[in-house]
Coordinates of C-alpha atoms in Angstrom, one line a residue:
Chain A
X1 CA -79.3 -62.0 5.4
X2 CA -78.8 -65.6 7.0
X3 CA -75.9 -66.0 9.3
X4 CA -74.3 -68.0 6.4
X5 CA -74.2 -64.8 4.1
X6 CA -73.1 -62.8 7.0
X7 CA -69.9 -65.0 7.6
X8 CA -69.1 -65.0 4.1
X9 CA -66.7 -62.1 3.0
X10 CA -67.7 -59.2 1.5
X11 CA -65.5 -59.4 -1.6
X12 CA -67.4 -62.9 -2.3
X13 CA -70.9 -61.7 -1.4
X14 CA -72.7 -61.1 -4.5
X15 CA -76.2 -59.2 -5.1
X16 CA -78.3 -59.4 -8.2
X17 CA -79.0 -56.7 -10.9
X18 CA -76.5 -54.7 -12.8
X19 CA -75.3 -57.6 -14.4
X20 CA -76.5 -56.8 -17.9
X21 CA -73.6 -54.2 -17.9
X22 CA -71.2 -56.3 -19.4
X23 CA -67.4 -55.8 -18.6
X24 CA -65.1 -56.8 -21.1
X25 CA -62.5 -58.1 -18.6
X26 CA -64.5 -60.6 -17.4
X27 CA -66.4 -61.0 -14.1
X28 CA -63.3 -61.1 -11.8
X29 CA -61.1 -58.7 -10.9
X30 CA -57.6 -58.2 -8.3
X31 CA -57.2 -55.5 -6.3
X32 CA -53.8 -54.1 -7.3
X33 CA -53.1 -53.3 -3.6
X34 CA -54.3 -55.9 -1.1
X35 CA -54.5 -58.7 -4.1
X36 CA -58.3 -59.6 -2.9
X37 CA -59.9 -61.6 -5.7
X38 CA -63.0 -59.0 -6.5
X39 CA -66.2 -59.7 -8.2
X40 CA -66.7 -56.6 -10.9
X41 CA -70.2 -55.7 -10.6
X42 CA -69.7 -55.3 -6.7
X43 CA -66.1 -53.3 -7.6
X44 CA -68.4 -50.9 -9.9
X45 CA -71.0 -50.2 -7.0
X46 CA -68.2 -49.4 -4.8
X47 CA -67.0 -46.9 -7.4
X48 CA -64.0 -48.9 -8.2
X49 CA -62.7 -49.0 -4.2
X50 CA -61.6 -52.2 -3.4
X51 CA -64.1 -53.0 -0.6
X52 CA -61.7 -55.3 1.3
X53 CA -58.7 -52.4 1.9
X54 CA -60.2 -49.1 0.6
X55 CA -57.5 -48.9 -2.3
X56 CA -58.8 -46.2 -4.9
X57 CA -58.2 -47.5 -8.1
X58 CA -57.9 -45.1 -11.4
X59 CA -61.0 -44.5 -13.2
X60 CA -62.2 -43.1 -16.6
X61 CA -62.9 -39.3 -16.5
X62 CA -66.4 -39.5 -17.9
X63 CA -67.3 -42.8 -15.1
X64 CA -65.9 -40.4 -12.6
X65 CA -68.3 -37.5 -13.7
X66 CA -71.4 -39.6 -14.1
X67 CA -70.8 -40.6 -10.6
X68 CA -70.6 -37.0 -9.3
X69 CA -73.1 -35.3 -11.0
X70 CA -76.7 -35.7 -10.6
X71 CA -78.1 -38.4 -12.9
X72 CA -78.2 -37.2 -16.5
X73 CA -77.7 -33.9 -15.5
X74 CA -74.2 -33.6 -17.4
X75 CA -74.0 -31.6 -20.5
X76 CA -70.5 -31.4 -22.2
X77 CA -68.5 -27.9 -22.6
X78 CA -66.0 -27.8 -25.3
X79 CA -66.0 -31.4 -26.8
X80 CA -65.5 -29.6 -30.3
X81 CA -62.1 -28.1 -29.2
X82 CA -59.8 -30.5 -30.8
X83 CA -55.9 -31.0 -30.6
X84 CA -53.3 -30.1 -33.9
X85 CA -49.8 -30.9 -34.1
X86 CA -48.5 -27.3 -34.4
X87 CA -44.9 -28.3 -33.7
X88 CA -44.7 -31.6 -36.2
X89 CA -43.4 -32.9 -32.9
X90 CA -41.9 -36.4 -33.5
X91 CA -40.1 -38.7 -30.9
X92 CA -39.8 -42.3 -31.5
X93 CA -43.0 -41.9 -32.6
X94 CA -45.0 -38.8 -34.3
X95 CA -47.2 -36.8 -31.9
X96 CA -50.2 -37.2 -34.4
X97 CA -50.0 -41.0 -34.0
X98 CA -50.0 -40.9 -30.3
X99 CA -53.1 -38.9 -30.2
X100 CA -54.7 -41.1 -32.7
X101 CA -53.5 -44.2 -30.6
X102 CA -54.8 -42.2 -27.6
X103 CA -58.1 -41.4 -29.2
X104 CA -58.6 -45.0 -30.3
X105 CA -57.9 -46.5 -26.5
X106 CA -59.9 -43.9 -24.8
X107 CA -62.8 -42.7 -27.1
X108 CA -61.6 -39.2 -26.0
X109 CA -60.5 -36.4 -28.4
X110 CA -57.8 -35.1 -25.6
X111 CA -57.3 -35.3 -21.8
X112 CA -60.1 -33.2 -20.0
X113 CA -63.7 -33.8 -20.1
X114 CA -65.8 -30.8 -18.8
X115 CA -69.3 -30.8 -18.2
X116 CA -72.0 -28.1 -16.7
X117 CA -74.1 -30.4 -14.5
X118 CA -76.0 -30.3 -10.8
X119 CA -74.6 -31.9 -7.8
X120 CA -77.7 -32.7 -5.6
X121 CA -79.5 -30.4 -7.7
X122 CA -77.0 -27.0 -7.5
X123 CA -75.9 -26.0 -10.7
X124 CA -72.2 -26.2 -11.0
X125 CA -69.3 -27.1 -13.8
X126 CA -67.4 -30.4 -13.3
X127 CA -64.2 -31.1 -15.0
X128 CA -62.2 -34.4 -15.2
X129 CA -58.8 -35.5 -16.2
X130 CA -58.4 -38.8 -18.5
X131 CA -54.9 -40.2 -17.4
X132 CA -55.5 -42.8 -20.0
X133 CA -54.8 -40.1 -22.7
X134 CA -51.2 -39.3 -22.9
X135 CA -50.9 -39.5 -19.1
X136 CA -53.7 -37.1 -18.6
X137 CA -51.2 -34.2 -19.9
X138 CA -51.9 -30.7 -20.3
X139 CA -51.8 -29.3 -23.8
X140 CA -53.6 -26.4 -25.6
X141 CA -57.3 -28.3 -25.7
X142 CA -56.7 -29.6 -21.9
X143 CA -56.0 -25.6 -21.1
X144 CA -58.9 -24.2 -23.7
X145 CA -61.7 -26.8 -22.3
X146 CA -60.5 -25.8 -18.7
X147 CA -61.2 -22.0 -19.5
X148 CA -64.1 -22.8 -21.3
X149 CA -65.4 -24.4 -18.2
X150 CA -64.5 -21.5 -16.0
X151 CA -66.0 -19.0 -18.4
X152 CA -69.3 -21.1 -18.1
X153 CA -69.3 -21.0 -14.4
X154 CA -68.5 -17.0 -14.4
X155 CA -71.5 -16.6 -16.5
X156 CA -73.8 -18.9 -14.8
X157 CA -72.4 -18.0 -11.3
X158 CA -71.5 -21.5 -10.4
X159 CA -69.1 -23.1 -8.5
X160 CA -66.4 -25.2 -10.3
X161 CA -64.9 -28.8 -9.3
X162 CA -62.2 -30.4 -11.2
X163 CA -61.0 -33.9 -10.9
X164 CA -57.1 -33.8 -11.8
X165 CA -54.9 -36.9 -12.6
X166 CA -51.9 -36.1 -14.8
X167 CA -48.4 -36.4 -15.2
X168 CA -48.0 -33.0 -15.9
X169 CA -47.9 -30.5 -19.1
X170 CA -47.5 -32.4 -22.4
X171 CA -44.1 -32.3 -23.7
X172 CA -45.3 -33.0 -27.3
X173 CA -46.6 -29.4 -27.4
X174 CA -43.5 -27.9 -25.6
X175 CA -43.9 -24.2 -24.6
X176 CA -47.7 -24.2 -25.9
X177 CA -48.4 -26.5 -23.1
X178 CA -46.2 -24.4 -20.3
X179 CA -48.4 -21.5 -21.1
X180 CA -51.5 -23.9 -20.3
X181 CA -50.3 -23.5 -16.8
X182 CA -50.6 -19.8 -17.0
X183 CA -53.6 -19.5 -19.1
X184 CA -55.6 -22.0 -16.5
X185 CA -54.2 -20.2 -13.5
X186 CA -55.3 -16.5 -14.8
X187 CA -58.7 -17.8 -15.7
X188 CA -59.2 -19.5 -11.8
X189 CA -58.1 -16.0 -10.4
X190 CA -60.9 -14.3 -12.2
X191 CA -63.2 -17.2 -10.8
X192 CA -62.0 -16.4 -7.3
X193 CA -62.2 -12.4 -7.7
X194 CA -65.9 -13.3 -8.8
X195 CA -66.6 -15.2 -5.4
X196 CA -67.3 -18.5 -6.5
X197 CA -65.5 -21.4 -5.3
X198 CA -63.2 -23.8 -7.2
X199 CA -62.5 -27.3 -5.5
X200 CA -59.7 -29.1 -6.4
X201 CA -59.7 -32.6 -6.1
X202 CA -56.1 -34.3 -6.7
X203 CA -56.9 -38.1 -7.5
X204 CA -53.7 -40.7 -8.4
X205 CA -51.5 -39.5 -9.8
X206 CA -51.4 -35.9 -9.9
X207 CA -47.6 -33.9 -10.7
X208 CA -46.0 -31.4 -12.6
X209 CA -47.5 -28.6 -14.3
X210 CA -51.1 -29.8 -13.3
X211 CA -50.3 -29.9 -9.9
X212 CA -48.0 -26.5 -10.1
X213 CA -51.2 -24.8 -11.6
X214 CA -54.9 -25.1 -11.6
X215 CA -54.3 -28.3 -9.1
X216 CA -53.2 -26.7 -6.2
X217 CA -55.4 -23.6 -6.7
X218 CA -58.7 -24.7 -5.1
X219 CA -60.4 -22.7 -2.3
X220 CA -60.4 -26.1 -1.1
X221 CA -57.9 -28.7 -2.1
X222 CA -59.2 -32.4 -2.0
X223 CA -57.3 -35.4 -2.2
X224 CA -58.5 -39.1 -2.6
X225 CA -57.1 -41.6 -0.2
X226 CA -53.3 -42.5 -1.0
X227 CA -53.0 -40.6 -4.2
X228 CA -49.6 -39.7 -5.5
X229 CA -49.2 -36.1 -5.9
X230 CA -46.3 -33.8 -5.9
X231 CA -44.2 -31.1 -8.3
X232 CA -41.5 -33.7 -9.2
X233 CA -42.0 -37.7 -9.9
X234 CA -40.6 -39.4 -7.2
X235 CA -37.8 -41.3 -9.8
X236 CA -36.6 -37.4 -10.6
X237 CA -36.6 -36.8 -6.8
X238 CA -34.5 -39.8 -6.0
X239 CA -31.9 -39.2 -8.9
X240 CA -31.6 -35.6 -7.7
X241 CA -30.8 -36.6 -3.9
X242 CA -29.9 -40.0 -4.5
X243 CA -31.6 -41.5 -1.5
X244 CA -34.6 -43.9 -1.3
X245 CA -37.5 -41.7 -0.4
X246 CA -39.5 -42.6 2.6
X247 CA -42.8 -44.8 2.5
X248 CA -45.8 -42.7 1.8
X249 CA -43.6 -39.7 0.4
X250 CA -46.1 -37.7 -1.7
X251 CA -49.2 -39.4 -0.7
X252 CA -52.1 -37.5 0.1
X253 CA -51.5 -38.4 3.6
X254 CA -48.4 -36.8 3.5
X255 CA -49.7 -33.9 1.9
X256 CA -52.5 -33.7 4.6
X257 CA -49.6 -33.6 7.5
X258 CA -47.8 -30.9 5.3
X259 CA -50.6 -28.7 4.9
X260 CA -50.9 -28.9 1.3
X261 CA -54.6 -30.4 1.2
X262 CA -57.3 -29.6 3.3
X263 CA -59.2 -33.1 3.5
X264 CA -58.7 -36.5 2.1
X265 CA -62.2 -38.0 1.0
X266 CA -63.2 -41.5 0.2
X267 CA -64.9 -41.6 -3.5
X268 CA -67.8 -43.3 -2.2
X269 CA -68.3 -39.9 0.1
X270 CA -67.4 -37.8 -2.5
X271 CA -70.5 -36.7 -3.7
X272 CA -71.9 -36.2 -0.1
X273 CA -69.0 -34.0 1.2
X274 CA -68.7 -32.2 -1.9
X275 CA -72.2 -31.0 -1.9
X276 CA -72.3 -30.2 1.5
X277 CA -69.1 -27.8 1.5
X278 CA -70.3 -26.5 -1.9
X279 CA -73.9 -25.5 -0.4
X280 CA -71.8 -23.8 2.6
X281 CA -69.8 -21.8 0.3
X282 CA -72.5 -20.7 -1.6
X283 CA -74.8 -19.8 1.1
X284 CA -77.7 -22.5 0.5
X285 CA -79.4 -24.7 2.7
X286 CA -78.0 -28.0 3.6
X287 CA -78.5 -30.8 0.9
X288 CA -79.0 -33.0 3.8
X289 CA -81.9 -31.4 5.2
X290 CA -82.9 -30.4 1.8
X291 CA -83.4 -34.3 1.0
X292 CA -85.6 -34.8 4.2
X293 CA -87.8 -32.1 3.8
Chain B
X1 CA -8.2 -27.0 -23.8
X2 CA -10.0 -23.7 -22.8
X3 CA -13.1 -24.7 -21.0
X4 CA -14.7 -21.2 -21.4
X5 CA -15.1 -22.2 -25.2
X6 CA -17.9 -24.8 -26.1
X7 CA -17.2 -27.5 -28.6
X8 CA -18.7 -25.5 -31.6
X9 CA -16.9 -22.3 -30.4
X10 CA -13.3 -24.4 -30.9
X11 CA -12.2 -23.1 -34.1
X12 CA -12.6 -19.8 -33.1
X13 CA -10.9 -20.4 -29.9
X14 CA -7.9 -21.7 -31.8
X15 CA -7.6 -18.8 -33.9
X16 CA -8.1 -16.2 -31.1
X17 CA -5.0 -18.2 -29.4
X18 CA -2.9 -18.2 -32.2
X19 CA -3.6 -14.0 -32.3
X20 CA -2.5 -14.1 -28.6
X21 CA 0.7 -16.1 -29.6
X22 CA 1.4 -13.6 -32.3
X23 CA 1.0 -10.6 -30.2
X24 CA 3.4 -12.0 -27.6
X25 CA 5.9 -12.8 -30.3
X26 CA 5.4 -9.3 -31.6
X27 CA 6.4 -7.8 -28.3
X28 CA 9.9 -9.5 -28.4
X29 CA 11.0 -8.9 -32.1
X30 CA 11.2 -5.8 -34.3
X31 CA 9.2 -8.1 -36.9
X32 CA 6.3 -6.3 -38.1
X33 CA 3.4 -8.7 -37.9
X34 CA 0.5 -6.5 -36.9
X35 CA -0.7 -7.2 -40.4
X36 CA -0.9 -10.8 -39.8
X37 CA -2.5 -10.0 -36.6
X38 CA -5.2 -7.8 -38.6
X39 CA -5.8 -10.7 -41.0
X40 CA -6.3 -13.0 -38.2
X41 CA -8.7 -11.0 -36.2
X42 CA -10.7 -10.4 -39.6
X43 CA -10.8 -14.1 -40.0
X44 CA -11.9 -14.8 -36.5
X45 CA -14.5 -12.6 -36.9
X46 CA -15.9 -14.1 -39.9
X47 CA -15.7 -17.1 -38.4
X48 CA -17.9 -16.4 -35.7
X49 CA -20.1 -14.5 -37.6
X50 CA -20.6 -18.1 -40.2
X51 CA -20.6 -20.3 -36.8
X52 CA -23.3 -18.2 -35.1
X53 CA -25.5 -17.8 -38.2
X54 CA -26.7 -21.6 -38.3
X55 CA -26.6 -22.5 -34.9
X56 CA -28.9 -25.5 -33.9
X57 CA -31.5 -25.9 -31.2
X58 CA -28.7 -27.8 -29.2
X59 CA -25.8 -25.4 -29.6
X60 CA -27.8 -22.7 -28.4
X61 CA -29.1 -24.4 -25.4
X62 CA -25.5 -24.9 -24.7
X63 CA -25.1 -21.2 -24.8
X64 CA -27.6 -20.2 -22.7
X65 CA -25.9 -22.3 -20.1
X66 CA -22.7 -20.9 -21.1
X67 CA -20.6 -20.7 -17.7
X68 CA -19.2 -17.1 -18.7
X69 CA -22.9 -16.1 -19.7
X70 CA -24.3 -12.9 -17.7
X71 CA -26.4 -13.7 -14.8
X72 CA -29.7 -11.8 -13.1
X73 CA -27.0 -10.0 -11.0
X74 CA -24.8 -8.9 -13.8
X75 CA -27.9 -7.4 -15.6
X76 CA -29.0 -5.5 -12.2
X77 CA -25.3 -4.0 -12.1
X78 CA -25.2 -3.2 -15.5
X79 CA -28.9 -2.0 -16.3
X80 CA -30.3 -0.6 -12.9
X81 CA -29.0 1.8 -10.4
X82 CA -29.7 2.1 -6.7
X83 CA -30.2 -1.6 -6.5
X84 CA -31.1 -2.5 -2.6
X85 CA -31.4 -6.3 -2.3
X86 CA -34.5 -7.6 -0.2
X87 CA -34.4 -10.8 1.3
X88 CA -36.7 -13.7 2.7
X89 CA -40.0 -15.0 2.5
X90 CA -41.0 -13.8 5.9
X91 CA -42.2 -17.8 6.5
X92 CA -39.3 -19.9 6.5
X93 CA -36.3 -18.8 4.8
X94 CA -34.3 -16.6 2.2
X95 CA -33.7 -18.6 -1.0
X96 CA -30.6 -17.6 -2.4
X97 CA -31.5 -19.2 -6.0
X98 CA -34.1 -15.8 -6.8
X99 CA -32.7 -12.5 -6.1
X100 CA -35.0 -9.6 -6.1
X101 CA -35.2 -6.2 -4.7
X102 CA -35.7 -2.6 -5.5
X103 CA -33.7 -0.6 -7.9
X104 CA -33.8 2.5 -10.7
X105 CA -34.2 2.0 -14.3
X106 CA -33.6 5.1 -16.2
X107 CA -34.4 6.9 -12.7
X108 CA -37.8 5.1 -12.4
X109 CA -38.2 3.1 -9.0
X110 CA -38.9 -0.4 -10.2
X111 CA -39.1 -4.1 -8.6
X112 CA -36.4 -6.3 -9.9
X113 CA -36.6 -10.4 -9.6
X114 CA -34.8 -13.0 -11.0
X115 CA -33.1 -16.5 -10.7
X116 CA -29.6 -16.4 -9.7
X117 CA -27.2 -19.1 -10.7
X118 CA -23.4 -19.0 -9.2
X119 CA -20.0 -18.9 -10.7
X120 CA -17.5 -21.0 -8.8
X121 CA -18.3 -24.3 -6.8
X122 CA -19.3 -22.5 -3.4
X123 CA -21.5 -19.9 -5.3
X124 CA -23.2 -22.5 -7.1
X125 CA -24.4 -24.7 -3.7
X126 CA -25.2 -21.4 -2.5
X127 CA -27.5 -20.7 -5.4
X128 CA -28.6 -24.2 -5.7
X129 CA -27.6 -23.9 -9.4
X130 CA -30.3 -21.6 -9.7
X131 CA -33.1 -23.9 -9.0
X132 CA -35.5 -22.4 -6.4
X133 CA -37.2 -23.9 -3.8
X134 CA -40.5 -22.8 -2.4
X135 CA -39.6 -20.1 -0.1
X136 CA -37.5 -18.5 -3.2
X137 CA -41.3 -18.2 -5.1
X138 CA -42.8 -16.8 -2.2
X139 CA -40.4 -14.3 -1.5
X140 CA -40.8 -13.4 -5.3
X141 CA -44.5 -12.9 -4.8
X142 CA -43.9 -11.2 -1.5
X143 CA -41.6 -8.6 -3.5
X144 CA -44.4 -8.4 -6.8
X145 CA -47.3 -7.7 -4.2
X146 CA -44.9 -5.0 -2.3
X147 CA -44.2 -3.6 -5.9
X148 CA -48.0 -3.7 -6.8
X149 CA -48.9 -1.8 -3.4
X150 CA -46.0 0.7 -4.3
X151 CA -46.7 1.1 -7.9
X152 CA -43.5 0.0 -9.1
X153 CA -43.2 -1.9 -12.2
X154 CA -42.0 -5.5 -11.7
X155 CA -39.2 -6.7 -14.2
X156 CA -38.2 -10.1 -14.1
X157 CA -35.1 -12.3 -15.5
X158 CA -35.5 -15.7 -16.2
X159 CA -32.4 -18.1 -15.9
X160 CA -33.2 -21.7 -14.4
X161 CA -32.9 -25.2 -15.2
X162 CA -36.3 -25.8 -13.1
X163 CA -37.4 -25.5 -9.6
X164 CA -35.9 -27.8 -7.4
X165 CA -37.2 -31.3 -7.1
X166 CA -36.0 -32.1 -3.5
X167 CA -37.8 -33.7 -0.5
X168 CA -37.9 -30.3 1.4
X169 CA -39.3 -28.6 -1.4
X170 CA -42.1 -31.0 -2.2
X171 CA -42.8 -30.9 1.7
X172 CA -43.2 -27.2 1.8
X173 CA -45.6 -27.1 -1.2
X174 CA -43.4 -26.5 -4.5
X175 CA -46.3 -27.0 -6.8
X176 CA -48.5 -24.6 -4.8
X177 CA -45.8 -22.1 -4.9
X178 CA -45.4 -22.1 -8.6
X179 CA -48.9 -22.3 -8.9
X180 CA -49.8 -19.4 -6.7
X181 CA -47.4 -16.9 -8.3
X182 CA -49.2 -17.6 -11.8
X183 CA -52.5 -16.6 -10.3
X184 CA -50.7 -13.7 -8.4
X185 CA -49.0 -12.4 -11.6
X186 CA -51.7 -12.7 -13.9
X187 CA -53.6 -9.8 -12.0
X188 CA -50.9 -7.7 -10.6
X189 CA -52.1 -4.1 -11.1
X190 CA -48.6 -3.2 -12.4
X191 CA -46.8 -3.4 -15.4
X192 CA -45.0 -6.7 -15.4
X193 CA -41.7 -7.8 -17.8
X194 CA -40.2 -10.7 -18.2
X195 CA -37.0 -11.6 -20.0
X196 CA -35.4 -14.6 -20.6
X197 CA -31.8 -14.2 -20.4
X198 CA -30.4 -17.6 -20.0
X199 CA -32.3 -21.1 -19.4
X200 CA -36.3 -20.9 -19.2
X201 CA -36.7 -24.3 -17.4
X202 CA -40.5 -25.1 -17.3
X203 CA -42.8 -24.3 -14.6
X204 CA -39.5 -23.3 -12.2
X205 CA -39.2 -20.2 -14.7
X206 CA -42.9 -19.5 -15.4
X207 CA -43.5 -19.1 -11.9
X208 CA -42.1 -15.8 -12.4
X209 CA -42.8 -15.3 -15.9
X210 CA -46.5 -14.5 -16.2
X211 CA -46.7 -10.7 -17.4
X212 CA -47.5 -8.2 -20.1
X213 CA -44.5 -8.9 -22.2
X214 CA -42.1 -11.9 -23.0
X215 CA -38.6 -10.9 -24.1
X216 CA -36.0 -13.4 -25.0
X217 CA -32.2 -12.8 -25.8
X218 CA -31.3 -14.7 -28.9
X219 CA -29.2 -17.5 -27.4
X220 CA -31.6 -18.2 -24.5
X221 CA -33.9 -21.1 -24.4
X222 CA -37.4 -21.9 -22.9
X223 CA -39.1 -25.2 -22.8
X224 CA -41.3 -27.0 -20.7
X225 CA -38.7 -29.6 -19.9
X226 CA -35.1 -29.7 -20.2
X227 CA -33.6 -31.4 -23.7
X228 CA -32.1 -34.3 -21.6
X229 CA -35.3 -34.9 -19.4
X230 CA -37.3 -34.8 -22.7
X231 CA -35.1 -37.3 -24.3
X232 CA -34.9 -39.8 -21.5
X233 CA -38.4 -39.8 -21.3
X234 CA -39.6 -40.0 -25.0
X235 CA -36.3 -41.4 -26.4
X236 CA -35.6 -43.3 -23.2
X237 CA -32.0 -41.8 -23.4
X238 CA -30.6 -38.4 -22.3
X239 CA -28.3 -38.8 -25.4
X240 CA -30.6 -37.7 -27.6
X241 CA -31.1 -34.4 -26.0
X242 CA -30.4 -32.6 -29.3
X243 CA -32.9 -34.2 -31.1
X244 CA -35.2 -33.2 -28.2
X245 CA -34.0 -29.6 -28.3
X246 CA -34.7 -29.8 -32.3
X247 CA -38.3 -31.2 -31.7
X248 CA -39.6 -29.1 -29.1
X249 CA -38.4 -25.8 -30.6
X250 CA -37.0 -23.9 -27.4
X251 CA -35.0 -21.4 -29.3
X252 CA -36.1 -17.7 -29.2
X253 CA -36.7 -17.8 -32.9
X254 CA -39.0 -20.6 -32.9
X255 CA -40.8 -19.2 -29.9
X256 CA -41.4 -16.1 -31.6
X257 CA -42.9 -17.7 -34.7
X258 CA -45.2 -19.4 -32.7
X259 CA -46.1 -16.1 -31.4
X260 CA -45.2 -16.7 -27.8
X261 CA -42.5 -14.2 -27.7
X262 CA -42.9 -10.3 -28.0
X263 CA -39.5 -9.7 -28.7
X264 CA -36.1 -11.2 -29.7
X265 CA -33.0 -9.2 -27.7
X266 CA -30.0 -9.2 -30.4
X267 CA -26.9 -10.6 -28.3
X268 CA -23.4 -9.2 -29.3
X269 CA -21.4 -11.3 -31.9
X270 CA -20.6 -14.7 -30.1
X271 CA -22.9 -14.3 -27.7
X272 CA -24.0 -12.1 -24.0
X273 CA -20.6 -13.5 -22.7
X274 CA -18.4 -12.2 -25.2
X275 CA -19.2 -8.5 -24.4
X276 CA -21.4 -7.9 -21.4
X277 CA -21.6 -4.1 -21.9
X278 CA -23.0 -4.6 -25.5
X279 CA -25.6 -6.8 -24.4
X280 CA -26.7 -4.5 -21.1
X281 CA -27.1 -1.6 -23.5
X282 CA -29.1 -3.7 -25.8
X283 CA -31.3 -4.8 -23.2
X284 CA -31.6 -1.9 -21.2
X285 CA -33.0 0.0 -24.5
X286 CA -35.7 -2.6 -24.9
X287 CA -36.8 -2.7 -21.6
X288 CA -37.1 1.2 -21.1
X289 CA -39.3 1.0 -24.6
X290 CA -41.2 -1.6 -23.7
X291 CA -42.2 -0.2 -20.3
X292 CA -43.0 3.2 -21.5
X293 CA -45.6 1.6 -23.7
X294 CA -47.2 -0.8 -21.1
X295 CA -47.0 2.1 -18.8
X296 CA -48.9 4.3 -20.7
X297 CA -51.9 1.8 -20.3
X298 CA -54.6 2.6 -17.2
X299 CA -54.8 -0.3 -14.7
X300 CA -58.0 -1.8 -16.2
X301 CA -56.5 -1.8 -19.7
X302 CA -53.4 -3.1 -18.4
X303 CA -55.1 -6.1 -17.1
X304 CA -57.5 -6.4 -20.1
X305 CA -54.4 -6.6 -22.5
X306 CA -52.8 -9.3 -20.1
X307 CA -55.7 -11.4 -19.7
X308 CA -56.4 -11.6 -23.6
X309 CA -52.9 -12.4 -23.8
X310 CA -52.8 -15.3 -21.6
X311 CA -56.2 -16.7 -23.1
X312 CA -54.7 -16.5 -26.5
X313 CA -52.1 -19.0 -25.5
X314 CA -52.8 -22.5 -27.2
X315 CA -53.4 -24.0 -30.7
X316 CA -56.2 -26.0 -31.4
X317 CA -58.9 -26.7 -34.3
X318 CA -62.6 -26.7 -33.6

């Protein structure tokens, strides 16, 4: 690297390759946190983490799993489980229409993607919430797919990792969605009884029924930096206590300080650190050592 | 205006007031008006039957929050004997929004746990309007685990607007406290009967609501979010609460039809608050019967049955 290149700030430094992957929004994007102008292919390489300020952007569920699992190891579980509008719910729009719209914008049938796959050669089950699908809300399909993931983990005696990103239970499925909290938690207690690790990774944002069930039930709770994590949303709390909330309230760092999460892990290190932890919890040799051998 | 009557109960209230007036007059005079009183009383009863035969979801949710409705401690007093309240989560505080303790049901030792609201302003504040903080849920968990050790069935009474959304509650892990209870209750090795006696407010209700049976009183409600909350998010206006109540199907009848509730416990005419004693008797009978049924199961069968029940929740296609 020449002295001139070294001087150049990382955000405008570019490397070749990967340009074939076309990005519809254009080649340049702006960091929501520090406003730095970022070159898209480079942002992709840093897993949608701003190379300038470390801000973790929200990412799609499939991309998340693709980045987390070993290349081409993922096989989807419960993809055929699809939503129905049992209550014929209608607010300003029909729930059916909301489902259709969400499916169109995300390409998903519901808000959770579950896969069996491998992490540095270790078989596991990984799930990720799709926040763009009705706020990543948990309804019957999310609950059922999650439980099928747990069942696969039980059958294959594999650990489970879940990346949460959700506003909570899905209002349009009313009490059916509330019961998914009980359903997923009950399944996780079977996993726990079987001595299989569950790692819950909380990403921005995780609130309501998802945080108050599977989200907080990890043997290890992990948070991505700066994520909003809590039971009630900050607006509801503000309306209740009638005061402005302190800076950083309900952010990952706040949760770490208050003992709710074990660690905060940068997305770019997620694979390495989760592999290390899971290897220890499942009595396997260190994945790093294995790689050297 | 009598604050103890809801809007739709107003015609009944007016008739009752007239009856009282006549009684007063009757004491002063020799006039024989007992016939008239009798006539009005019949009319009042018919009117009540008529009004209560076609209540909307929103009216039922107002009944569920009726200020004179029996609360958990009333049911404990009316249904159980030898109640000894047990306090505290052993870690931080005693949350008065959840009460619990040992008691006897028909002579059988049980653990009773429930949300508790207050009657007057002072008690309402003390009970935090029945909205528990994490220490409330942790107290409940402590008592449930104790019940398991001493082979006592657990009976819970649900009546809360929801878990408290406050700064301290978040700092002390409201989410974790609720989540932990769900996991613990799903594998508690004693029978667990849950009854919604008033408002079943979302996760704050479910946190003491996972068990072998879910009963709902006729005019209680159970929902993922309050009608007002749902309306302000989906309709952008809390005024549309009655629409939200309708859409979410929060009533016992609707939830029974969906298969989420095992039984609806009938209330006396005009609601539980019109006749405490009759309500207690109705509920006691139902609880004893369900307890006999689940109590007859072996531990393993009990847990398998409960797990199957939980896994069956949900509606999807494939």
